[in-house]
Short mmCIF file of C-alpha atoms in Angstrom, two decimals:
data_model
loop_
_atom_site.label_atom_id
_atom_site.label_comp_id
_atom_site.label_asym_id
_atom_site.label_seq_id
_atom_site.Cartn_x
_atom_site.Cartn_y
_atom_site.Cartn_z
CA UNK L 1 0.00 0.00 0.00
CA UNK L 2 1.15 3.56 -0.60
CA UNK L 3 -0.16 7.17 -0.78
CA UNK L 4 0.28 7.59 2.95
CA UNK L 5 -2.31 4.94 3.74
CA UNK L 6 -2.89 4.21 7.42
CA UNK L 7 -4.51 0.96 8.51
CA UNK L 8 -8.14 1.16 9.66
CA UNK L 9 -8.33 1.41 13.41
CA UNK L 10 -10.80 -1.00 14.91
CA UNK L 11 -12.45 0.08 18.10
CA UNK L 12 -15.25 -1.07 20.37
CA UNK L 13 -17.85 1.16 18.71
CA UNK L 14 -17.11 -0.24 15.25
CA UNK L 15 -17.27 -3.83 16.48
CA UNK L 16 -20.56 -3.13 18.27
CA UNK L 17 -21.98 -1.42 15.16
CA UNK L 18 -21.08 -4.41 12.99
CA UNK L 19 -22.40 -6.92 15.53
CA UNK L 20 -25.79 -5.15 15.74
CA UNK L 21 -25.91 -4.88 11.95
CA UNK L 22 -25.14 -8.56 11.39
CA UNK L 23 -27.55 -9.70 14.12
CA UNK L 24 -30.32 -7.54 12.60
CA UNK L 25 -29.81 -9.05 9.13
CA UNK L 26 -29.78 -12.63 10.47
CA UNK L 27 -32.89 -11.92 12.60
CA UNK L 28 -34.76 -10.34 9.66
CA UNK L 29 -34.01 -13.16 7.24
CA UNK L 30 -34.83 -15.82 9.87
CA UNK L 31 -38.13 -14.10 10.76
CA UNK L 32 -39.05 -13.66 7.07
CA UNK L 33 -38.43 -17.35 6.35
CA UNK L 34 -40.19 -18.53 9.51
CA UNK L 35 -43.35 -16.53 8.69
CA UNK L 36 -43.27 -17.53 5.02
CA UNK L 37 -42.73 -21.26 5.71
CA UNK L 38 -45.38 -21.37 8.42
CA UNK L 39 -48.03 -19.60 6.32
CA UNK L 40 -47.37 -21.46 3.06
CA UNK L 41 -45.12 -24.52 3.44
CA UNK L 42 -42.96 -24.85 0.28
CA UNK L 43 -44.24 -27.35 -2.27
CA UNK L 44 -40.85 -28.35 -3.65
CA UNK L 45 -37.17 -27.39 -3.70
CA UNK L 46 -37.50 -24.48 -6.19
CA UNK L 47 -40.38 -23.08 -4.12
CA UNK L 48 -38.18 -23.27 -1.02
CA UNK L 49 -35.32 -21.47 -2.80
CA UNK L 50 -37.81 -18.83 -3.98
CA UNK L 51 -38.47 -17.91 -0.32
CA UNK L 52 -34.75 -17.35 0.20
CA UNK L 53 -34.64 -15.16 -2.92
CA UNK L 54 -37.46 -13.03 -1.51
CA UNK L 55 -35.98 -12.90 2.00
CA UNK L 56 -32.55 -11.70 0.83
CA UNK L 57 -34.05 -9.37 -1.79
CA UNK L 58 -36.38 -7.69 0.72
CA UNK L 59 -33.55 -7.40 3.23
CA UNK L 60 -31.21 -5.80 0.66
CA UNK L 61 -33.90 -3.30 -0.40
CA UNK L 62 -34.62 -2.28 3.19
CA UNK L 63 -30.89 -1.98 3.95
CA UNK L 64 -30.34 0.24 0.91
CA UNK L 65 -33.30 2.39 1.96
CA UNK L 66 -31.86 2.69 5.49
CA UNK L 67 -28.41 3.67 4.17
CA UNK L 68 -29.91 6.46 2.06
CA UNK L 69 -31.93 7.71 5.04
CA UNK L 70 -28.92 7.96 7.38
CA UNK L 71 -27.35 11.01 5.67
CA UNK L 72 -30.40 13.33 5.80
CA UNK L 73 -31.44 12.00 9.22
CA UNK L 74 -28.02 12.90 10.67
CA UNK L 75 -28.39 16.37 9.12
CA UNK L 76 -31.84 16.86 10.63
CA UNK L 77 -31.07 15.44 14.07
CA UNK L 78 -27.56 14.88 15.51
CA UNK L 79 -28.88 11.92 17.52
CA UNK L 80 -28.66 9.91 14.29
CA UNK L 81 -24.95 10.67 13.84
CA UNK L 82 -23.81 7.35 15.41
CA UNK L 83 -25.53 5.55 12.50
CA UNK L 84 -23.27 7.42 10.11
CA UNK L 85 -20.11 6.40 11.92
CA UNK L 86 -19.66 3.04 10.19
CA UNK L 87 -21.98 3.42 7.22
CA UNK L 88 -19.40 1.90 4.88
CA UNK L 89 -19.70 -1.48 6.62
CA UNK L 90 -23.47 -1.17 6.26
CA UNK L 91 -22.93 -0.74 2.51
CA UNK L 92 -20.59 -3.72 2.23
CA UNK L 93 -23.06 -5.94 4.11
CA UNK L 94 -25.84 -4.76 1.78
CA UNK L 95 -23.73 -5.90 -1.18
CA UNK L 96 -23.24 -9.32 0.49
CA UNK L 97 -27.00 -9.72 1.08
CA UNK L 98 -27.73 -8.64 -2.52
CA UNK L 99 -25.15 -11.17 -3.74
CA UNK L 100 -26.87 -13.94 -1.73
CA UNK L 101 -30.15 -12.90 -3.43
CA UNK L 102 -28.49 -13.40 -6.85
CA UNK L 103 -26.86 -16.70 -5.85
CA UNK L 104 -30.24 -18.04 -4.68
CA UNK L 105 -31.73 -16.96 -8.01
CA UNK L 106 -29.03 -19.00 -9.83
CA UNK L 107 -29.72 -21.96 -7.49
CA UNK L 108 -33.43 -21.67 -8.40
CA UNK L 109 -32.66 -22.08 -12.11
CA UNK L 110 -30.14 -24.83 -11.31
CA UNK L 111 -32.70 -26.77 -9.23
CA UNK L 112 -34.99 -26.87 -12.26
CA UNK L 113 -32.20 -27.67 -14.71
CA UNK L 114 -33.07 -24.51 -16.64
CA UNK L 115 -29.97 -22.37 -16.17
CA UNK L 116 -29.65 -21.76 -19.97
CA UNK L 117 -33.13 -20.21 -19.99
CA UNK L 118 -31.76 -17.40 -17.81
CA UNK L 119 -29.38 -16.50 -20.62
CA UNK L 120 -32.25 -16.61 -23.11
CA UNK L 121 -34.26 -14.35 -20.79
CA UNK L 122 -31.44 -11.81 -20.64
CA UNK L 123 -30.72 -11.86 -24.38
CA UNK L 124 -34.23 -11.65 -25.78
CA UNK L 125 -33.56 -8.21 -27.19
CA UNK L 126 -37.16 -7.54 -28.20
CA UNK L 127 -38.16 -7.47 -24.51
CA UNK L 128 -35.91 -4.47 -23.90
CA UNK L 129 -38.35 -2.35 -25.93
CA UNK L 130 -41.20 -3.22 -23.56
CA UNK L 131 -42.03 -1.51 -20.29
CA UNK L 132 -44.09 -4.27 -18.66
CA UNK L 133 -42.08 -7.34 -19.62
CA UNK L 134 -38.70 -5.57 -19.52
CA UNK L 135 -35.95 -8.02 -18.44
CA UNK L 136 -36.03 -6.73 -14.86
CA UNK L 137 -33.15 -8.98 -13.78
CA UNK L 138 -30.79 -6.77 -15.79
CA UNK L 139 -31.78 -3.82 -13.58
CA UNK L 140 -30.95 -5.85 -10.48
CA UNK L 141 -27.63 -6.96 -11.94
CA UNK L 142 -26.79 -3.32 -12.74
CA UNK L 143 -27.49 -2.37 -9.12
CA UNK L 144 -25.36 -5.30 -7.92
CA UNK L 145 -22.47 -4.14 -10.11
CA UNK L 146 -22.64 -0.64 -8.60
CA UNK L 147 -22.81 -2.08 -5.07
CA UNK L 148 -19.79 -4.24 -5.87
CA UNK L 149 -17.77 -1.25 -7.11
CA UNK L 150 -18.69 0.69 -3.99
CA UNK L 151 -17.93 -2.19 -1.64
CA UNK L 152 -14.59 -2.81 -3.39
CA UNK L 153 -13.57 0.85 -3.06
CA UNK L 154 -14.99 1.38 0.41
CA UNK L 155 -11.66 0.67 2.11
CA UNK L 156 -9.70 3.62 3.50
CA UNK L 157 -6.91 2.82 1.02
CA UNK L 158 -9.18 3.83 -1.88
CA UNK L 159 -10.36 6.90 0.00
CA UNK L 160 -6.75 8.03 0.36
CA UNK L 161 -5.77 6.94 -3.16
CA UNK L 162 -8.66 8.65 -4.97
CA UNK L 163 -8.94 11.61 -2.59
CA UNK L 164 -12.14 12.52 -0.71
CA UNK L 165 -13.82 14.56 -3.52
CA UNK L 166 -13.48 11.84 -6.20
CA UNK L 167 -14.26 9.04 -3.74
CA UNK L 168 -17.39 10.88 -2.62
CA UNK L 169 -18.48 11.50 -6.22
CA UNK L 170 -18.00 7.79 -7.01
CA UNK L 171 -20.04 6.75 -4.00
CA UNK L 172 -22.95 8.97 -5.07
CA UNK L 173 -23.66 6.14 -7.55
CA UNK L 174 -25.60 4.61 -4.67
CA UNK L 175 -28.56 6.74 -5.79
CA UNK L 176 -28.43 5.10 -9.22
CA UNK L 177 -28.26 1.66 -7.57
CA UNK L 178 -31.32 2.49 -5.49
CA UNK L 179 -33.25 3.66 -8.57
CA UNK L 180 -32.34 0.41 -10.37
CA UNK L 181 -33.44 -1.69 -7.38
CA UNK L 182 -36.82 0.09 -7.13
CA UNK L 183 -37.45 -0.50 -10.85
CA UNK L 184 -36.17 -4.10 -10.56
CA UNK L 185 -38.86 -4.82 -7.95
CA UNK L 186 -41.58 -2.74 -9.67
CA UNK L 187 -41.12 -4.47 -13.04
CA UNK L 188 -40.33 -7.86 -11.50
CA UNK L 189 -42.01 -9.41 -8.51
CA UNK L 190 -44.63 -6.63 -8.23
CA UNK L 191 -46.02 -7.69 -11.63
CA UNK L 192 -46.47 -11.34 -10.62
CA UNK L 193 -47.28 -11.22 -6.92
CA UNK L 194 -50.53 -9.43 -6.04
CA UNK L 195 -49.61 -8.97 -2.37
CA UNK L 196 -50.21 -5.32 -1.35
CA UNK L 197 -47.08 -5.56 0.80
CA UNK L 198 -44.76 -5.16 -2.21
CA UNK L 199 -46.10 -1.82 -3.53
CA UNK L 200 -46.48 -0.61 0.07
CA UNK L 201 -42.83 -1.42 0.81
CA UNK L 202 -41.64 0.16 -2.46
CA UNK L 203 -43.67 3.36 -2.20
CA UNK L 204 -43.05 3.66 1.55
CA UNK L 205 -39.29 3.20 1.26
CA UNK L 206 -38.90 5.42 -1.79
CA UNK L 207 -41.21 8.06 -0.31
CA UNK L 208 -39.30 8.10 2.99
CA UNK L 209 -35.94 8.55 1.24
CA UNK L 210 -37.36 11.33 -0.94
CA UNK L 211 -39.05 13.19 1.95
CA UNK L 212 -35.98 13.09 4.18
CA UNK L 213 -33.77 14.41 1.38
CA UNK L 214 -36.22 17.21 0.61
CA UNK L 215 -36.45 18.16 4.31
CA UNK L 216 -32.66 18.18 4.75
CA UNK L 217 -32.22 20.11 1.48
CA UNK L 218 -34.74 22.80 2.47
CA UNK L 219 -33.03 23.24 5.82
CA UNK L 220 -29.63 23.66 4.19
CA UNK L 221 -31.01 26.08 1.62
CA UNK L 222 -32.43 28.28 4.41
CA UNK L 223 -29.04 28.29 6.11
CA UNK L 224 -27.17 29.14 2.91
CA UNK L 225 -29.52 31.98 2.00
CA UNK L 226 -29.16 33.55 5.48
CA UNK L 227 -25.52 34.55 4.89
CA UNK L 228 -24.97 38.34 4.85
CA UNK L 229 -21.96 39.59 2.93
CA UNK L 230 -20.40 42.98 3.73
CA UNK L 231 -17.95 44.30 1.15
CA UNK L 232 -15.35 41.56 0.97
CA UNK L 233 -16.25 40.00 4.32
CA UNK L 234 -18.99 37.66 5.50
CA UNK L 235 -20.93 38.76 8.60
CA UNK L 236 -21.36 35.91 11.07
CA UNK L 237 -22.96 37.72 14.03
CA UNK L 238 -21.96 38.75 17.55
CA UNK L 239 -19.44 36.40 19.22
CA UNK L 240 -22.16 35.13 21.57
CA UNK L 241 -24.25 34.03 18.59
CA UNK L 242 -21.64 31.32 17.95
CA UNK L 243 -22.36 28.53 20.45
CA UNK L 244 -19.45 27.86 22.78
CA UNK L 245 -17.29 24.89 21.68
CA UNK L 246 -19.34 24.65 18.47
CA UNK L 247 -19.67 26.51 15.19
CA UNK L 248 -21.87 28.56 12.93
CA UNK L 249 -21.63 27.71 9.25
CA UNK L 250 -21.59 30.47 6.64
CA UNK L 251 -21.44 30.22 2.86
CA UNK L 252 -18.78 31.97 0.81
CA UNK L 253 -19.78 33.67 -2.48
CA UNK L 254 -18.25 30.73 -4.40
CA UNK L 255 -20.67 28.39 -2.60
CA UNK L 256 -18.13 26.68 -0.32
CA UNK L 257 -19.03 26.58 3.36
CA UNK L 258 -16.93 27.97 6.20
CA UNK L 259 -17.22 26.78 9.81
CA UNK L 260 -16.69 29.56 12.38
CA UNK L 261 -15.90 28.01 15.76
CA UNK L 262 -15.79 29.62 19.21
CA UNK L 263 -13.91 28.11 22.13
CA UNK L 264 -14.49 30.49 25.03
CA UNK L 265 -12.89 33.75 23.87
CA UNK L 266 -11.06 32.21 20.91
CA UNK L 267 -12.69 32.38 17.48
CA UNK L 268 -11.38 30.69 14.35
CA UNK L 269 -12.72 29.87 10.88
CA UNK L 270 -11.93 26.71 8.92
CA UNK L 271 -13.09 24.96 5.78
CA UNK L 272 -16.28 23.02 6.52
CA UNK L 273 -14.82 19.95 4.78
CA UNK L 274 -13.10 17.34 6.94
CA UNK L 275 -9.90 16.06 5.28
CA UNK L 276 -11.04 12.46 5.82
CA UNK L 277 -14.35 12.09 3.94
CA UNK L 278 -15.31 15.74 3.40
CA UNK L 279 -17.67 15.46 6.37
CA UNK L 280 -19.38 18.63 7.69
CA UNK L 281 -16.81 19.65 10.30
CA UNK L 282 -18.92 22.67 11.32
CA UNK L 283 -21.57 20.31 12.68
CA UNK L 284 -19.00 18.91 15.10
CA UNK L 285 -17.90 20.19 18.50
CA UNK L 286 -14.69 21.13 20.27
CA UNK L 287 -13.64 18.11 22.31
CA UNK L 288 -10.44 18.08 24.42
CA UNK L 289 -9.46 21.42 22.87
CA UNK L 290 -9.75 20.14 19.29
CA UNK L 291 -12.47 20.59 16.68
CA UNK L 292 -13.88 17.11 16.18
CA UNK L 293 -15.63 15.96 12.99
CA UNK L 294 -19.08 14.55 13.77
CA UNK L 295 -18.69 11.74 11.25
CA UNK L 296 -15.59 9.82 12.33
CA UNK L 297 -13.95 11.93 15.05
CA UNK L 298 -11.04 13.39 13.03
CA UNK L 299 -9.61 16.29 15.05
CA UNK L 300 -8.08 19.69 14.18
CA UNK L 301 -6.72 22.60 16.21
CA UNK L 302 -8.82 25.78 16.20
CA UNK L 303 -5.66 27.89 15.92
CA UNK L 304 -4.38 26.66 12.57
CA UNK L 305 -6.61 23.82 11.29
CA UNK L 306 -3.82 21.24 11.79
CA UNK L 307 -4.53 17.79 13.24
CA UNK L 308 -2.65 17.28 16.51
CA UNK L 309 0.60 15.24 16.20
CA UNK L 310 1.26 12.53 15.09
CA UNK L 311 -1.52 13.13 12.54
CA UNK L 312 -0.80 15.21 9.46
CA UNK L 313 -4.20 16.36 8.09
CA UNK L 314 -4.59 20.12 7.65
CA UNK L 315 -7.59 22.26 6.78
CA UNK L 316 -7.74 25.62 5.03
CA UNK L 317 -8.31 28.47 7.48
CA UNK L 318 -9.87 31.92 7.01
CA UNK L 319 -9.06 35.36 8.42
CA UNK L 320 -11.46 36.51 11.12
CA UNK L 321 -12.09 39.99 12.53
CA UNK L 322 -14.60 41.72 14.79
CA UNK L 323 -16.16 44.91 13.41
CA UNK L 324 -18.62 46.88 15.57
CA UNK L 325 -19.18 43.78 17.72
CA UNK L 326 -19.86 41.51 14.72
CA UNK L 327 -17.61 38.58 13.82
CA UNK L 328 -16.68 38.71 10.13
CA UNK L 329 -14.83 36.20 7.95
CA UNK L 330 -12.72 36.85 4.86
CA UNK L 331 -14.04 34.35 2.28
CA UNK L 332 -10.59 33.92 0.69
CA UNK L 333 -9.13 30.67 2.02
CA UNK L 334 -5.63 30.73 3.51
CA UNK L 335 -3.22 27.85 2.79
CA UNK L 336 -4.08 24.79 4.93
CA UNK L 337 -2.52 25.02 8.39
CA UNK L 338 -2.16 28.83 8.46
CA UNK L 339 -2.76 30.23 12.00
CA UNK L 340 -5.75 32.59 11.81
CA UNK L 341 -7.76 32.34 15.07
CA UNK L 342 -8.30 35.49 17.13
CA UNK L 343 -9.22 36.26 20.75
CA UNK L 344 -12.15 38.45 21.66
CA UNK L 345 -12.76 40.28 24.90
CA UNK L 346 -15.86 39.51 27.00
CA UNK L 347 -17.35 42.74 25.54
CA UNK L 348 -17.05 41.28 22.05
CA UNK L 349 -13.99 43.20 20.83
CA UNK L 350 -11.02 41.61 19.07
CA UNK L 351 -7.81 41.50 21.08
CA UNK T 1 -19.67 17.66 0.76
CA UNK T 2 -17.99 20.18 -1.53
CA UNK T 3 -19.96 22.86 -3.35
CA UNK T 4 -19.61 20.92 -6.63
CA UNK T 5 -20.93 17.72 -5.02
CA UNK T 6 -23.82 19.62 -3.53
CA UNK T 7 -24.76 21.11 -6.91
CA UNK T 8 -24.61 17.69 -8.59
CA UNK T 9 -26.61 16.20 -5.75
CA UNK T 10 -29.27 18.90 -6.10
CA UNK T 11 -29.60 18.29 -9.85
CA UNK T 12 -29.29 14.51 -10.00
CA UNK T 13 -31.39 13.59 -7.00
CA UNK T 14 -34.69 15.25 -7.98
CA UNK T 15 -34.30 14.10 -11.60
CA UNK T 16 -33.74 10.50 -10.52
CA UNK T 17 -36.55 10.68 -7.97
CA UNK T 18 -38.98 12.02 -10.59
CA UNK T 19 -37.97 9.32 -13.08
CA UNK T 20 -38.30 6.52 -10.55
CA UNK T 21 -41.57 7.94 -9.21
CA UNK T 22 -43.08 8.06 -12.70
CA UNK T 23 -41.83 4.56 -13.58
CA UNK T 24 -43.14 3.17 -10.30
CA UNK T 25 -46.56 4.72 -10.88
CA UNK T 26 -46.66 3.40 -14.45
CA UNK T 27 -45.65 -0.09 -13.26
CA UNK T 28 -48.51 -0.03 -10.76
CA UNK T 29 -51.10 1.29 -13.22
CA UNK T 30 -50.11 -1.02 -16.07
CA UNK T 31 -49.96 -4.11 -13.88
CA UNK T 32 -52.02 -6.98 -15.29
CA UNK T 33 -55.35 -7.40 -13.46
CA UNK T 34 -55.55 -10.32 -11.02
CA UNK T 35 -56.94 -13.58 -12.30
CA UNK T 36 -60.74 -13.67 -11.91
CA UNK T 37 -61.89 -16.02 -9.13
CA UNK T 38 -63.04 -19.40 -10.38
CA UNK T 39 -66.80 -19.43 -10.87
CA UNK T 40 -68.73 -21.63 -8.50
CA UNK T 41 -70.45 -24.57 -10.14
CA UNK T 42 -74.14 -24.51 -9.73
CA UNK T 43 -75.82 -27.76 -8.93
#
């Protein structure tokens, strides 16, 4: 490994997160199968495999829905932040469950000795022109391919190698995977199974993801539009308007966000992008004298945006001043690691 | 999230959501009707 890669640090929280995740998946699949088998005992081997296909497929859909809800939920309420902490493992486990769904589908064809008919199904080109009757398995395979790419690049090595902006852009493909999965179910099982549970699950899940994103987006838009810009400087407000050991986020004219932190009488402004995964550092707090990213706990000094030794991450800082009792920020970023914090007197004057 | 990511997110997400919403509605509307229940035989 190269590019300054550091091994992933396991800790108790991560292990606990993974254990709860794994236990939830096993419990869901077991409960699904138990209910299904007790209500309608399988007639033969293919029918039994079909239940596994449905159990893993439903589980993967619900997991994907949950993953897409975590981001906006954490934005709307910080109590959901712990869910974000190890979201990458959530994604990798979703890929594994989706893969089990596909493997069961192959076993279903195998059990009937009709594996070649799957190929025929996928290569009947005329069906691709239809809407109802579209080869829906292709949509699922497309989603699986995206999930595979994301799981394969989820390791911190790839995050360091590609850099946070490119890595983040790549991982936005999860939205495309979700769209493919919704259509896979809508044009697949929903067309053959008349159970009202399937459309309810699809519309409910999709609606929840959409509503949470809209709510989080509206909230961010309100915050962005509230920024007042004096000639050349951004007005933040009186020092007391910045919560102690936390930040107020303002938006620069170029659209980038700046986190203005206050630690007692010290005020400093940094880029709102954590060097790790471009997390919203301004939504974090000052812990043990360091600004701490709410996503994964990466820390930086208020004074100069540098991570405390032995770490080497550095954030861009911004000049700060107090004019007529109002904290103002120069929107031109200073080179990462430049000392720029100021002290203010209890009366709100710079010193 | 950088400003560029946010802009992409704001464009892509609603477009995808609209597309999926329309396709989901069409898939529900165009779904084949359920098989009619078997008629009871009269004595």
